[in-house]
Coordinates of C-alpha atoms and ligand atoms in Angstrom, one line a residue:
M1 CA -15.4 -14.1 -18.3
N2 CA -15.7 -15.2 -14.4
F3 CA -16.4 -12.2 -11.5
D4 CA -15.9 -15.4 -9.1
L5 CA -12.7 -15.9 -6.5
T6 CA -11.6 -18.9 -7.3
D7 CA -12.4 -21.7 -4.6
D8 CA -8.3 -21.6 -3.9
Q9 CA -8.7 -17.7 -3.3
L10 CA -12.0 -17.8 -0.8
E11 CA -9.9 -20.5 1.1
M12 CA -7.2 -18.1 1.4
Q13 CA -9.9 -14.9 2.5
R14 CA -11.6 -17.6 4.4
V15 CA -8.3 -18.0 6.7
L16 CA -7.2 -14.5 7.0
R17 CA -10.3 -13.1 7.7
D18 CA -11.2 -15.0 10.3
F19 CA -6.9 -14.5 11.6
A20 CA -7.8 -10.9 10.9
E21 CA -11.0 -10.8 12.5
A22 CA -9.7 -12.4 15.4
E23 CA -6.1 -10.9 16.0
I24 CA -6.5 -8.1 13.8
R25 CA -10.2 -5.8 14.0
P26 CA -10.5 -5.9 17.7
H27 CA -7.7 -4.0 17.7
A28 CA -7.5 -1.7 15.3
A29 CA -9.3 1.0 17.2
R30 CA -6.9 1.3 19.6
W31 CA -3.8 1.0 18.1
D32 CA -5.1 3.8 15.5
E33 CA -5.7 5.9 18.5
E34 CA -1.7 4.9 20.4
Q35 CA -0.4 4.9 16.8
K36 CA 1.2 1.5 17.8
F37 CA 2.6 -0.5 15.0
P38 CA 1.2 -3.8 15.5
V39 CA 4.7 -5.8 14.9
E40 CA 3.1 -9.0 16.6
V41 CA 0.3 -9.3 14.3
V42 CA 3.1 -8.2 10.9
K43 CA 5.3 -11.4 12.6
K44 CA 2.3 -13.6 12.5
L45 CA 1.5 -12.9 8.8
G46 CA 4.8 -13.9 8.0
E47 CA 4.9 -17.0 9.6
L48 CA 1.8 -17.8 7.6
G49 CA 3.1 -16.7 4.6
F50 CA 1.2 -13.5 3.5
L51 CA 4.1 -11.5 3.4
G52 CA 5.4 -12.9 -0.1
V53 CA 2.1 -14.2 -2.0
I54 CA 2.9 -13.6 -5.2
F55 CA 7.0 -14.6 -5.1
P56 CA 8.2 -17.9 -6.5
T57 CA 8.3 -20.7 -3.2
E58 CA 11.7 -20.7 -4.4
Y59 CA 12.2 -17.4 -2.9
G60 CA 10.2 -18.5 0.5
G61 CA 7.2 -16.6 -1.6
G62 CA 3.9 -18.4 -2.0
G63 CA 3.9 -18.5 -5.6
L64 CA 0.4 -16.8 -6.5
S65 CA -0.9 -14.2 -9.1
Y66 CA -1.5 -10.7 -8.2
A67 CA -5.0 -11.3 -8.6
D68 CA -4.3 -13.4 -5.0
Y69 CA -2.9 -11.0 -4.4
V70 CA -5.8 -8.7 -4.4
T71 CA -7.5 -10.9 -2.6
V72 CA -5.1 -10.8 -0.1
I73 CA -4.1 -6.8 0.7
E74 CA -8.2 -6.4 0.4
E75 CA -9.2 -8.4 3.4
L76 CA -6.5 -6.9 6.0
A77 CA -7.0 -3.5 5.0
R78 CA -11.2 -4.5 5.5
A79 CA -9.3 -5.0 8.5
D80 CA -7.2 -2.8 9.2
A81 CA -5.9 -0.3 7.0
S82 CA -3.2 0.2 8.6
V83 CA -1.4 -3.5 8.8
G84 CA -2.7 -3.0 5.1
I85 CA 0.1 -0.6 4.2
T86 CA 2.4 -2.4 6.1
V87 CA 2.4 -5.4 3.8
S88 CA 1.2 -3.5 0.6
A89 CA 4.5 -1.6 0.7
H90 CA 6.8 -4.3 1.9
I91 CA 5.1 -6.8 -1.2
S92 CA 4.8 -4.6 -4.2
L93 CA 7.7 -2.1 -3.5
C94 CA 10.4 -3.1 -1.7
S95 CA 10.3 -6.7 -2.6
N96 CA 8.9 -7.0 -5.9
H97 CA 11.7 -4.7 -6.8
I98 CA 14.5 -6.9 -5.4
F99 CA 12.1 -9.9 -7.7
E100 CA 12.7 -7.7 -10.8
Q101 CA 15.6 -6.0 -11.0
G102 CA 17.7 -8.0 -8.7
T103 CA 20.6 -10.7 -9.3
E104 CA 20.1 -13.9 -7.8
K105 CA 22.5 -12.8 -5.3
Q106 CA 20.0 -10.4 -4.2
K107 CA 17.0 -12.3 -4.4
Q108 CA 18.9 -15.2 -1.6
E109 CA 20.2 -13.0 0.0
F110 CA 17.5 -10.1 0.6
L111 CA 14.4 -11.1 -1.3
T112 CA 13.9 -14.8 0.4
P113 CA 14.0 -13.8 4.7
L114 CA 11.6 -10.7 2.8
A115 CA 8.7 -13.1 1.1
S116 CA 9.3 -15.7 3.8
G117 CA 7.8 -13.3 6.3
K118 CA 11.1 -13.3 8.6
W119 CA 12.3 -9.8 7.3
L120 CA 10.0 -6.1 6.8
G121 CA 10.7 -3.9 4.1
A122 CA 10.4 -0.5 3.4
W123 CA 11.0 1.4 -0.1
S124 CA 11.9 5.0 -0.7
L125 CA 11.5 7.5 -3.2
T126 CA 10.1 10.4 -1.7
E127 CA 11.7 12.6 -0.3
S128 CA 10.9 16.6 0.9
E129 CA 11.6 18.3 -2.3
A130 CA 10.9 15.6 -5.0
G131 CA 7.1 14.0 -4.1
S132 CA 5.0 13.9 -7.4
D133 CA 8.3 15.2 -8.9
A134 CA 10.5 12.2 -8.1
G135 CA 12.9 12.3 -10.2
G136 CA 14.2 15.9 -8.4
T137 CA 15.2 13.1 -6.0
R138 CA 18.6 14.6 -4.4
T139 CA 19.9 12.3 -2.0
T140 CA 23.4 10.9 -3.5
A141 CA 24.9 8.2 -3.9
V142 CA 29.1 8.3 -4.9
R143 CA 31.1 5.6 -5.9
D144 CA 34.4 4.9 -3.8
G145 CA 36.2 1.9 -5.2
D146 CA 33.8 -1.4 -4.2
S147 CA 31.4 0.7 -2.1
W148 CA 28.5 3.7 -2.4
V149 CA 28.4 6.5 -0.2
I150 CA 24.7 7.7 0.3
N151 CA 23.9 11.2 1.9
G152 CA 20.2 12.5 2.2
S153 CA 17.0 11.5 3.7
K154 CA 13.6 10.6 2.1
T155 CA 10.3 11.2 3.8
F156 CA 7.2 9.3 4.3
T157 CA 8.4 5.9 3.4
T158 CA 6.5 3.2 5.1
N159 CA 7.5 0.6 7.1
G160 CA 11.0 3.7 7.6
S161 CA 11.3 2.4 10.8
V162 CA 10.6 -0.9 11.5
A163 CA 11.9 -2.8 8.0
D164 CA 15.0 -4.7 8.1
V165 CA 16.0 -3.8 4.9
A166 CA 15.0 -0.5 3.0
I167 CA 15.5 0.4 -0.9
A168 CA 16.3 4.4 -1.5
M169 CA 17.0 5.8 -4.6
A170 CA 19.5 7.8 -4.8
V171 CA 21.3 10.3 -7.4
T172 CA 24.6 8.9 -9.0
D173 CA 25.4 10.8 -12.3
K174 CA 23.4 14.4 -12.3
A175 CA 23.9 15.7 -15.1
K176 CA 21.6 12.7 -16.5
G177 CA 18.8 13.5 -14.3
S178 CA 16.0 11.0 -13.6
H179 CA 17.9 8.7 -15.3
G180 CA 20.6 9.6 -13.2
I181 CA 18.9 8.1 -10.6
S182 CA 19.8 4.8 -8.6
A183 CA 18.4 1.9 -6.2
F184 CA 20.4 0.7 -3.5
I185 CA 19.1 -1.7 -0.8
V186 CA 20.5 -0.9 2.5
P187 CA 19.9 -2.7 5.3
R188 CA 19.3 -1.8 9.2
G189 CA 21.8 -1.6 11.2
T190 CA 24.3 0.0 8.0
P191 CA 26.3 2.7 10.2
G192 CA 25.3 6.1 8.5
F193 CA 21.4 4.8 8.1
R194 CA 19.0 5.8 11.1
P195 CA 14.7 6.7 11.1
G196 CA 14.4 10.3 11.4
R197 CA 11.0 11.3 12.5
K198 CA 8.6 9.7 12.5
E199 CA 5.1 11.4 10.9
N200 CA 2.0 11.6 13.3
K201 CA -0.6 11.4 11.0
L202 CA -4.4 11.5 10.3
G203 CA -5.4 8.4 8.9
H204 CA -3.5 4.5 9.3
R205 CA -1.8 5.4 12.5
A206 CA -0.3 2.2 12.8
S207 CA 1.6 2.1 9.6
D208 CA 4.6 3.6 10.5
T209 CA 5.1 6.5 8.6
S210 CA 9.2 7.7 8.9
E211 CA 12.3 10.0 7.5
M212 CA 15.1 7.5 6.6
V213 CA 18.0 9.2 7.0
F214 CA 21.6 9.0 5.0
D215 CA 24.9 10.3 6.9
Q216 CA 28.1 9.1 4.7
C217 CA 26.6 5.6 4.8
R218 CA 28.3 3.1 2.6
V219 CA 26.4 0.3 1.4
P220 CA 28.8 -2.2 -0.8
H221 CA 28.6 -1.9 -4.6
E222 CA 26.8 -5.6 -4.8
N223 CA 23.5 -3.6 -3.0
L224 CA 23.2 -1.6 -6.6
L225 CA 20.1 -2.2 -7.3
G226 CA 19.4 -2.2 -11.5
A227 CA 21.9 -1.0 -13.0
E228 CA 23.4 2.0 -12.4
G229 CA 21.0 5.0 -14.1
D230 CA 17.5 2.4 -14.2
G231 CA 16.7 3.5 -10.4
F232 CA 13.8 6.6 -11.5
I233 CA 12.9 4.4 -14.6
A234 CA 12.6 0.8 -12.2
A235 CA 11.4 3.2 -9.5
L236 CA 8.3 4.0 -12.5
K237 CA 7.8 0.0 -13.3
I238 CA 7.7 -1.1 -9.5
L239 CA 5.1 1.8 -9.1
D240 CA 2.6 0.1 -11.8
G241 CA 2.3 -2.9 -9.2
G242 CA 2.3 -1.3 -5.9
R243 CA -1.0 0.9 -7.6
I244 CA -2.9 -2.7 -7.8
G245 CA -2.3 -3.0 -4.2
V246 CA -3.2 0.6 -3.2
A247 CA -6.3 0.1 -5.1
S248 CA -6.6 -3.8 -3.3
L249 CA -6.5 -0.9 -0.1
A250 CA -8.7 1.4 -1.0
L251 CA -11.1 -1.7 -1.6
G252 CA -10.8 -3.0 1.7
I253 CA -11.8 0.1 3.5
A254 CA -14.5 0.9 1.2
Q255 CA -15.8 -2.5 1.8
A256 CA -15.3 -2.4 5.6
A257 CA -17.2 1.3 5.2
L258 CA -20.2 -0.3 3.5
E259 CA -21.0 -3.1 6.0
C260 CA -20.5 -0.8 8.8
A261 CA -23.4 1.3 6.9
L262 CA -25.6 -1.9 5.8
E263 CA -25.1 -3.3 9.9
Y264 CA -26.2 0.0 11.8
S265 CA -28.6 1.5 8.8
Q266 CA -30.7 -1.2 9.7
K267 CA -30.8 -1.7 13.8
R268 CA -30.4 2.2 14.0
K269 CA -34.4 3.4 14.5
Q270 CA -35.7 6.5 14.1
F271 CA -39.0 7.9 13.4
G272 CA -40.2 4.1 14.6
Q273 CA -38.6 2.9 11.8
S274 CA -35.2 1.6 10.8
I275 CA -33.2 4.1 9.0
S276 CA -33.0 1.2 6.6
S277 CA -36.3 1.8 5.5
F278 CA -35.5 5.4 4.4
Q279 CA -35.1 5.3 0.3
A280 CA -32.6 8.3 0.5
I281 CA -30.8 5.2 3.1
Q282 CA -31.0 2.7 1.1
F283 CA -30.1 5.3 -2.1
K284 CA -26.6 6.3 -0.6
L285 CA -26.2 2.2 0.1
A286 CA -27.0 1.6 -3.5
D287 CA -24.4 3.8 -5.1
M288 CA -21.8 2.8 -2.0
A289 CA -22.6 -1.3 -3.1
T290 CA -22.7 -0.5 -7.2
Q291 CA -19.5 2.6 -6.6
L292 CA -17.2 -0.2 -4.7
D293 CA -18.2 -3.7 -7.1
A294 CA -17.0 -1.0 -9.9
A295 CA -13.5 -0.4 -8.0
R296 CA -13.2 -4.3 -7.6
L297 CA -13.7 -4.5 -11.4
L298 CA -11.1 -2.5 -12.3
T299 CA -8.3 -4.0 -9.8
Y300 CA -9.5 -7.3 -10.7
R301 CA -8.4 -6.2 -14.2
A302 CA -6.1 -4.7 -13.3
A303 CA -3.9 -7.6 -11.6
A304 CA -5.1 -9.7 -14.8
V305 CA -3.2 -8.1 -17.1
K306 CA -0.2 -7.8 -14.2
D307 CA -0.5 -11.7 -13.9
Q308 CA -0.5 -12.1 -18.0
G309 CA 2.8 -10.6 -18.5
R310 CA 1.6 -7.2 -19.8
R311 CA 2.3 -3.7 -19.0
V312 CA -0.5 -2.1 -16.5
T313 CA 0.8 1.2 -16.8
K314 CA -2.5 2.7 -17.4
E315 CA -5.4 0.2 -16.0
S316 CA -3.1 0.0 -12.3
A317 CA -3.4 3.4 -12.5
M318 CA -7.3 3.7 -13.6
A319 CA -7.7 1.2 -10.8
K320 CA -5.6 2.8 -8.5
L321 CA -7.5 6.8 -9.4
F322 CA -11.2 4.9 -9.3
A323 CA -11.1 2.7 -6.2
S324 CA -8.8 5.6 -4.3
E325 CA -11.9 7.9 -4.8
V326 CA -14.9 5.4 -4.2
A327 CA -12.8 4.8 -0.8
V328 CA -13.4 8.6 0.4
R329 CA -16.7 8.4 -1.0
V330 CA -17.5 5.5 0.4
A331 CA -16.0 5.7 4.0
E332 CA -17.9 8.9 4.1
E333 CA -21.2 8.4 3.3
A334 CA -20.9 6.1 5.7
V335 CA -19.9 8.7 8.3
Q336 CA -23.5 10.4 7.4
I337 CA -25.1 7.2 7.7
L338 CA -24.1 6.9 11.4
G339 CA -25.4 10.5 11.4
G340 CA -23.3 12.0 14.8
Y341 CA -21.9 8.1 16.2
G342 CA -20.3 7.8 12.5
Y343 CA -18.1 11.5 13.7
T344 CA -17.2 9.9 17.1
K345 CA -14.4 7.4 17.9
D346 CA -17.9 4.6 19.1
Y347 CA -18.0 3.4 15.8
P348 CA -15.2 3.1 13.1
A349 CA -17.2 4.9 10.1
E350 CA -14.9 7.8 11.3
R351 CA -11.4 5.4 11.2
Y352 CA -12.8 4.3 7.7
F353 CA -13.2 8.0 6.5
R354 CA -9.3 8.9 7.2
D355 CA -7.9 5.5 6.0
S356 CA -9.6 6.4 3.0
K357 CA -8.2 9.8 2.1
L358 CA -4.3 8.6 1.6
M359 CA -5.5 6.0 -0.9
T360 CA -5.9 9.2 -3.3
I361 CA -2.3 10.3 -2.2
G362 CA -0.1 7.5 -2.0
E363 CA 2.2 6.2 -4.4
G364 CA 1.1 9.3 -6.5
T365 CA -1.6 11.6 -5.8
S366 CA -4.9 11.3 -8.3
E367 CA -3.9 14.6 -10.1
I368 CA -1.1 12.2 -11.5
Q369 CA -2.6 9.5 -11.5
R370 CA -4.9 11.5 -14.1
L371 CA -1.8 12.4 -15.7
V372 CA -0.3 9.0 -16.4
I373 CA -3.9 7.9 -17.6
A374 CA -3.8 10.5 -20.1
R375 CA -0.1 9.8 -21.4
Q376 CA -1.1 6.4 -22.5
L377 CA -4.5 7.5 -24.2
L378 CA -1.7 10.0 -25.5
S379 CA 1.1 8.3 -27.0
Q380 CA -1.4 5.4 -28.2
Ligands
LIG1 C1 1.7 7.9 5.2 C2 2.0 8.2 3.7 C3 3.0 6.7 2.9 C4 3.6 7.3 2.1 N1 4.5 6.0 2.1 C5 5.9 6.0 0.8 C6 6.7 4.8 0.5 O1 6.3 4.0 1.4 N2 7.3 5.1 0.0 C7 7.6 6.7 -1.3 O2 8.4 6.7 -1.8 N3 6.6 7.5 -0.8 C8 5.6 7.3 0.5 N4 4.6 8.3 -0.2 C9 5.1 9.5 -0.6 C10 3.6 10.1 -1.1 O3 4.0 9.0 -2.4 C11 3.7 11.2 -2.1 O4 3.2 11.9 -1.0 C12 2.8 11.6 -3.4 O5 3.3 10.9 -4.4 C13 3.2 12.8 -2.7 O6 4.2 13.9 -2.9 P1 3.5 15.2 -2.6 O7 3.4 14.9 -0.7 O8 5.7 16.4 -1.9 O9 3.3 16.6 -2.7 P2 3.4 17.3 -3.9 O10 3.9 16.3 -4.7 O11 3.7 18.6 -3.1 O12 1.3 17.5 -4.6 C14 1.3 18.8 -3.4 C15 -0.3 18.5 -4.7 O13 0.4 19.2 -5.6 C16 -0.4 18.3 -7.1 N5 0.2 18.0 -8.4 C17 1.8 18.1 -7.7 N6 2.5 18.2 -9.3 C18 1.0 18.2 -10.8 C19 1.6 18.3 -11.7 N7 2.1 18.1 -12.1 N8 -0.4 18.6 -12.2 C20 -1.3 18.4 -11.0 N9 -1.6 18.2 -10.4 C21 0.4 18.1 -9.4 C22 -0.6 16.6 -6.4 O14 -1.5 16.5 -6.6 C23 -1.2 17.4 -4.6 O15 -2.2 17.4 -4.8 C24 3.9 8.0 1.3 C25 2.8 9.2 1.9 C26 2.6 9.4 3.0 C27 1.6 10.4 2.8

């Protein structure tokens, strides 16, 4: 077993870190304060090839692995979790759903501009009355000749108001329950499709989280993604991969919080010495680093299982559950180590703390991850 990044991954990390240090990190606090979606940075990430890393080169992607993807998302989140989540929703939810379930024509038409960074994607399962219980989807799609007419709304969609194309799950046969939900590709500008309310959030404030409204929205039958009725089951499979992305985001936030606390603890003097000389602070730092490493190993394992083409439901839920809860603990300890300054916007620790919390909620809460893991254990 080799726990080190490969030379190629280290090089990719260096390129991304240079970019992030120059063009993301210096602006992250302001974007957060102003809730400003960093459209130019996302465009540049597309030009640099970071919006399609896991997809084959024939579709404009980077032809890289999930293990590489973990490195990319962690590095982005280390600079700004809002940028990280924008990219992870685009890659592992929207683009990957088209890659895994799409026809060749859909891949050419939609995946290629997404993977090559020309377009940004959104993906939505969640509705106001269907969160953890996403099978309770109420948005409907009714077949009408060669097209489908979609009505309803999806909430909490990352990139919901800025995406060029969205994937939305809708009920096509109510009688069949979760086997009566289908996925649809809806390009921006389709009549009857518009962004709704943009959320004003605790964290990830520079990322776009919006409602998507469908009012007599007509899409051609060829925009049905996967088989009719398979949308919910496919969405669960897509979430298996997506949760590796969330775990990677959590690693990036925790890494940034640890670095912030380490640096501050060595500079800050109280009682005539740096606070890092106090064993109480040292123990905190040691626990933060140990938990973060454990989270990283679980995330790398999930990525390795995914790269082997094996089912990753349990491993990705474990990685997401553990890494997200570690991110919250590490970020909270970082605030504590910075004391009163940690509670101000003079330092990024408070932002890491706010950003960390979403990790335990998005793409399935911690409670749902525990249910997923337990179900896997009990079915073995
Ligand atoms: C910033 C942000 C971005 C998001 N991006 C996307 C996106 O791009 N696409 C998308 O589809 N969704 C997205 N979501 C939605 C997210 O996945 C849901 O918020 C999440 O799945 C939880 O659903 P809910 O908010 O309705 O909570 P609820 O399901 O109402 O849960 C409330 C509480 O009840 C608990 N609970 C619910 N059911 C059970 C149970 N059976 N057993 C034990 N406890 C339970 C939950 O764990 C939670 O603590 C996003 C959310 C946020 C906040």
